Amino acid sequence: MIINFFDIFSIFIIFLLFNIMITLFVIVLKYIYDLKKLNKLLINNKLLIICDIPDKIKKYYSFLTTNIFDLDDCDNIIHFLINNKNMSLILDTNGGSTISNDILLNYIIESKLELKTYVIRKASSAGTLLALASDKLYMNNDAYLTPTEPQITILDKTYSVKSIIELYNNKDNNLISDVNLLGYYEFKKSYDENIETVKKLLNTKFKFNISKKEKNKLIDDFTEGNISHHMPFGCRYLQKYLKIDNNITSIVYGIYDSYFYLIKY
């Protein structure tokens, strides 16, 4: 029987596709195994990771893990904290929804929940507020927090609420529609509430070894919107004002490394 070139090529393609499918299947199984292993480490060490989980895989994480949450998943985070006492947090986030974060912060403050929080890399924007809600904050020397003034997205571009407020303040109110004025007042409330939240967190959660003037400068740096929203406040800078511990255990570092490896898939 003569086998022509087309038959050989077809067999090769089928063999190649089969190997690709097997490889992908093994990769997925390995990922699930590593994720389950990480989750077991988190449970055993009473740790909860709050991070940025891409929307396309968020629903899978809810099935595969119990101790890893997206920052915007405030209802499930609160439910978890209610049912699991004495948990510590590992934060690794660029921030999230102001509404979700306000609900989570309100629960932490009102419940008088005592939190120990680790920031190995970053806790930006709303993540910074959560870090400031901690009773004990641990930061890697290279980790950072950022300003917390609210942001708003208009036509796919993100702006500081402070910039919107200043824009309105420089316009004649008679030329602004009622709808836009209502938006202005909502922005102003959000801006003012953020300042009060940071003041409350810093005054209740942290002890200062600085003057009142320096303390107010720190609060302004976090909230006033005079600094770029993405400007990092490094650990060494913050330690001038706040009691932040650098003594992070090797267990926490190891768990973070495992998590960081998984999110790079």
Short mmCIF file of C-alpha atoms in Angstrom, two decimals:
data_model
loop_
_atom_site.label_atom_id
_atom_site.label_comp_id
_atom_site.label_asym_id
_atom_site.label_seq_id
_atom_site.Cartn_x
_atom_site.Cartn_y
_atom_site.Cartn_z
CA MET A 1 0.00 0.00 0.00
CA ILE A 2 1.34 3.36 -0.97
CA ILE A 3 1.03 6.19 1.55
CA ASN A 4 1.11 9.57 -0.15
CA PHE A 5 2.52 12.79 1.25
CA PHE A 6 -0.92 14.13 2.26
CA ASP A 7 -1.58 11.09 4.45
CA ILE A 8 1.78 11.48 6.20
CA PHE A 9 1.18 15.20 6.74
CA SER A 10 -2.32 14.53 8.15
CA ILE A 11 -0.96 11.95 10.59
CA PHE A 12 1.74 14.40 11.65
CA ILE A 13 -0.82 17.18 12.30
CA ILE A 14 -3.06 14.85 14.31
CA PHE A 15 -0.07 13.68 16.35
CA LEU A 16 1.02 17.29 16.92
CA LEU A 17 -2.46 18.41 18.01
CA PHE A 18 -2.76 15.43 20.32
CA ASN A 19 0.56 16.31 21.99
CA ILE A 20 -0.49 19.96 22.35
CA MET A 21 -3.75 18.90 24.01
CA ILE A 22 -1.92 16.56 26.39
CA THR A 23 0.61 19.28 27.22
CA LEU A 24 -2.14 21.83 27.92
CA PHE A 25 -4.01 19.31 30.04
CA VAL A 26 -0.87 18.61 32.10
CA ILE A 27 -0.23 22.36 32.51
CA VAL A 28 -3.79 22.95 33.73
CA LEU A 29 -3.57 20.02 36.17
CA LYS A 30 -0.20 21.30 37.45
CA TYR A 31 -1.67 24.79 37.91
CA ILE A 32 -4.67 23.44 39.84
CA TYR A 33 -2.38 21.27 41.99
CA ASP A 34 -0.08 24.24 42.78
CA LEU A 35 -3.06 26.49 43.54
CA LYS A 36 -4.55 23.90 45.90
CA LYS A 37 -1.14 23.48 47.56
CA LEU A 38 -0.86 27.26 48.02
CA ASN A 39 -4.36 27.43 49.46
CA LYS A 40 -3.49 24.71 51.98
CA LEU A 41 -0.42 26.71 53.07
CA LEU A 42 -2.60 29.79 53.51
CA ILE A 43 -5.10 27.85 55.65
CA ASN A 44 -2.40 26.28 57.81
CA ASN A 45 -0.73 29.66 58.43
CA LYS A 46 -3.99 31.63 58.90
CA LEU A 47 -3.27 33.86 55.91
CA LEU A 48 -5.56 35.50 53.36
CA ILE A 49 -4.31 36.92 50.05
CA ILE A 50 -6.15 39.96 48.66
CA CYS A 51 -5.00 40.73 45.13
CA ASP A 52 -6.12 41.56 41.57
CA ILE A 53 -7.65 38.48 39.93
CA PRO A 54 -8.41 38.91 36.19
CA ASP A 55 -12.16 38.77 35.46
CA LYS A 56 -11.79 35.87 33.02
CA ILE A 57 -10.44 33.52 35.73
CA LYS A 58 -12.13 35.00 38.82
CA LYS A 59 -14.96 32.47 38.83
CA TYR A 60 -12.49 29.56 38.70
CA TYR A 61 -10.59 30.89 41.70
CA SER A 62 -13.78 30.88 43.76
CA PHE A 63 -14.05 27.11 43.10
CA LEU A 64 -10.38 26.27 43.57
CA THR A 65 -9.40 28.41 46.57
CA THR A 66 -10.84 29.58 49.86
CA ASN A 67 -8.14 32.03 50.94
CA ILE A 68 -7.48 34.14 47.82
CA PHE A 69 -9.82 37.02 46.96
CA ASP A 70 -10.02 39.94 44.59
CA LEU A 71 -10.09 43.28 46.44
CA ASP A 72 -13.50 44.13 44.94
CA ASP A 73 -15.02 40.92 46.31
CA CYS A 74 -15.83 42.67 49.60
CA ASP A 75 -18.90 40.61 50.54
CA ASN A 76 -17.02 37.31 50.39
CA ILE A 77 -13.97 38.81 52.15
CA ILE A 78 -16.17 40.04 55.01
CA HIS A 79 -17.97 36.70 55.20
CA PHE A 80 -14.60 34.95 55.33
CA LEU A 81 -13.26 37.25 58.10
CA ILE A 82 -16.42 36.76 60.16
CA ASN A 83 -16.02 32.98 60.05
CA ASN A 84 -12.22 32.87 60.36
CA LYS A 85 -10.80 34.76 63.31
CA ASN A 86 -7.19 35.90 63.79
CA MET A 87 -6.41 35.93 60.08
CA SER A 88 -3.50 37.91 58.63
CA LEU A 89 -3.56 39.53 55.19
CA ILE A 90 -1.10 39.52 52.32
CA LEU A 91 -1.89 42.48 50.05
CA ASP A 92 -0.78 42.65 46.43
CA THR A 93 -3.09 44.99 44.55
CA ASN A 94 -3.34 48.05 42.33
CA GLY A 95 -6.58 49.02 44.07
CA GLY A 96 -10.24 48.58 43.34
CA SER A 97 -13.75 49.96 43.59
CA THR A 98 -14.25 52.77 46.10
CA ILE A 99 -17.67 51.40 47.01
CA SER A 100 -16.40 47.88 47.72
CA ASN A 101 -13.43 49.15 49.69
CA ASP A 102 -15.59 51.50 51.79
CA ILE A 103 -17.82 48.57 52.76
CA LEU A 104 -14.79 46.46 53.73
CA LEU A 105 -13.14 49.29 55.68
CA ASN A 106 -16.37 50.05 57.50
CA TYR A 107 -16.61 46.41 58.60
CA ILE A 108 -12.99 46.39 59.83
CA ILE A 109 -13.43 49.63 61.79
CA GLU A 110 -16.86 48.92 63.25
CA SER A 111 -16.08 45.31 64.19
CA LYS A 112 -12.83 46.41 65.85
CA LEU A 113 -11.14 43.63 63.91
CA GLU A 114 -7.43 43.40 64.67
CA LEU A 115 -5.47 42.87 61.50
CA LYS A 116 -1.88 41.95 60.77
CA THR A 117 -1.01 42.81 57.17
CA TYR A 118 1.96 42.06 54.92
CA VAL A 119 2.87 44.12 51.85
CA ILE A 120 5.65 42.35 49.97
CA ARG A 121 5.39 44.30 46.70
CA LYS A 122 2.58 46.84 46.55
CA ALA A 123 -0.76 47.92 47.96
CA SER A 124 -1.90 50.83 45.83
CA SER A 125 -4.89 53.19 46.04
CA ALA A 126 -7.74 51.32 47.78
CA GLY A 127 -5.16 48.70 48.77
CA THR A 128 -3.30 51.43 50.66
CA LEU A 129 -6.43 52.18 52.67
CA LEU A 130 -6.70 48.52 53.60
CA ALA A 131 -3.03 48.50 54.65
CA LEU A 132 -3.67 51.56 56.83
CA ALA A 133 -6.59 49.72 58.46
CA SER A 134 -4.08 47.25 59.93
CA ASP A 135 -3.06 47.15 63.55
CA LYS A 136 0.32 45.75 62.60
CA LEU A 137 1.79 46.51 59.17
CA TYR A 138 4.75 44.59 57.76
CA MET A 139 6.43 45.85 54.58
CA ASN A 140 9.32 44.57 52.52
CA ASN A 141 11.99 47.26 52.08
CA ASP A 142 11.08 47.57 48.38
CA ALA A 143 7.30 47.56 48.91
CA TYR A 144 5.19 50.68 48.55
CA LEU A 145 1.83 52.32 49.16
CA THR A 146 0.34 55.14 47.07
CA PRO A 147 -2.00 58.15 47.41
CA THR A 148 -5.63 57.25 48.04
CA GLU A 149 -7.67 60.10 46.55
CA PRO A 150 -10.60 58.68 44.53
CA GLN A 151 -10.33 58.21 40.76
CA ILE A 152 -13.04 58.33 38.12
CA THR A 153 -13.08 56.96 34.57
CA ILE A 154 -14.52 59.22 31.83
CA LEU A 155 -14.49 58.02 28.21
CA ASP A 156 -11.98 55.26 29.03
CA LYS A 157 -9.58 57.72 30.69
CA THR A 158 -8.98 57.85 34.44
CA TYR A 159 -8.80 61.15 36.29
CA SER A 160 -8.27 62.20 39.88
CA VAL A 161 -11.47 63.45 41.54
CA LYS A 162 -9.35 66.37 42.79
CA SER A 163 -8.71 67.40 39.16
CA ILE A 164 -12.45 67.23 38.38
CA ILE A 165 -13.24 69.38 41.44
CA GLU A 166 -10.65 71.99 40.45
CA LEU A 167 -12.03 72.05 36.91
CA TYR A 168 -15.54 72.74 38.23
CA ASN A 169 -14.24 75.38 40.63
CA ASN A 170 -12.72 77.29 37.72
CA LYS A 171 -15.98 77.35 35.76
CA ASP A 172 -19.04 79.56 36.04
CA ASN A 173 -21.71 77.52 37.84
CA ASN A 174 -24.39 79.20 35.74
CA LEU A 175 -22.92 77.53 32.67
CA ILE A 176 -22.92 74.04 34.20
CA SER A 177 -25.96 71.81 33.85
CA ASP A 178 -27.79 70.55 36.93
CA VAL A 179 -26.76 66.97 36.12
CA ASN A 180 -23.08 67.92 36.01
CA LEU A 181 -23.41 69.93 39.21
CA LEU A 182 -24.87 66.89 40.95
CA GLY A 183 -21.86 64.94 39.72
CA TYR A 184 -19.57 67.62 41.15
CA TYR A 185 -21.20 67.38 44.59
CA GLU A 186 -20.86 63.58 44.55
CA PHE A 187 -17.17 63.89 43.63
CA LYS A 188 -16.65 66.42 46.43
CA LYS A 189 -18.28 64.12 48.99
CA SER A 190 -16.13 61.21 47.86
CA TYR A 191 -13.00 63.36 48.08
CA ASP A 192 -13.82 64.66 51.57
CA GLU A 193 -14.82 61.21 52.85
CA ASN A 194 -11.47 59.78 51.75
CA ILE A 195 -9.63 62.43 53.78
CA GLU A 196 -11.71 61.67 56.87
CA THR A 197 -11.19 57.91 56.40
CA VAL A 198 -7.39 58.25 56.25
CA LYS A 199 -7.39 60.55 59.29
CA LYS A 200 -9.51 58.07 61.21
CA LEU A 201 -7.34 55.09 60.24
CA LEU A 202 -4.07 56.80 61.06
CA ASN A 203 -5.36 58.19 64.35
CA THR A 204 -6.72 54.84 65.55
CA LYS A 205 -4.38 52.26 64.07
CA PHE A 206 -0.91 53.81 64.20
CA LYS A 207 1.27 55.52 66.77
CA PHE A 208 3.26 58.53 65.61
CA ASN A 209 6.66 59.67 66.75
CA ILE A 210 6.35 62.90 64.79
CA SER A 211 4.97 66.37 65.25
CA LYS A 212 1.39 67.34 64.40
CA LYS A 213 2.70 69.30 61.40
CA GLU A 214 4.50 66.22 60.01
CA LYS A 215 1.45 64.07 60.67
CA ASN A 216 -0.76 66.45 58.71
CA LYS A 217 1.75 66.45 55.85
CA LEU A 218 1.58 62.66 55.67
CA ILE A 219 -2.23 62.77 55.60
CA ASP A 220 -2.08 65.42 52.86
CA ASP A 221 0.33 63.30 50.81
CA PHE A 222 -2.12 60.38 50.93
CA THR A 223 -5.34 62.31 50.33
CA GLU A 224 -5.06 65.82 48.88
CA GLY A 225 -4.46 64.78 45.26
CA ASN A 226 -1.49 67.12 44.83
CA ILE A 227 0.73 64.13 44.09
CA SER A 228 0.23 61.72 41.19
CA HIS A 229 -2.06 58.85 42.15
CA HIS A 230 0.63 56.34 41.14
CA MET A 231 3.46 57.97 43.11
CA PRO A 232 4.97 55.23 45.32
CA PHE A 233 5.51 55.86 49.03
CA GLY A 234 8.27 53.40 49.82
CA CYS A 235 8.71 51.57 53.08
CA ARG A 236 11.72 53.64 54.17
CA TYR A 237 9.84 56.90 53.57
CA LEU A 238 6.79 55.70 55.51
CA GLN A 239 8.91 54.48 58.42
CA LYS A 240 9.84 58.10 59.11
CA TYR A 241 6.20 58.63 60.11
CA LEU A 242 4.67 55.24 60.96
CA LYS A 243 5.68 52.17 62.90
CA ILE A 244 6.16 49.62 60.14
CA ASP A 245 7.92 46.31 60.72
CA ASN A 246 10.40 44.78 58.23
CA ASN A 247 10.65 41.42 60.02
CA ILE A 248 8.69 39.28 57.59
CA THR A 249 9.06 35.55 58.16
CA SER A 250 10.47 33.20 55.54
CA ILE A 251 7.13 31.36 55.55
CA VAL A 252 5.28 34.48 54.40
CA TYR A 253 7.94 35.20 51.76
CA GLY A 254 7.70 31.60 50.52
CA ILE A 255 3.91 31.76 50.28
CA TYR A 256 4.11 35.06 48.42
CA ASP A 257 6.68 33.65 45.98
CA SER A 258 4.35 30.70 45.27
CA TYR A 259 1.43 33.05 44.69
CA PHE A 260 3.50 35.36 42.46
CA TYR A 261 4.65 32.37 40.39
CA LEU A 262 1.05 31.29 39.85
CA ILE A 263 -0.28 34.68 38.74
CA LYS A 264 2.45 34.87 36.09
CA TYR A 265 0.89 31.92 34.19
#
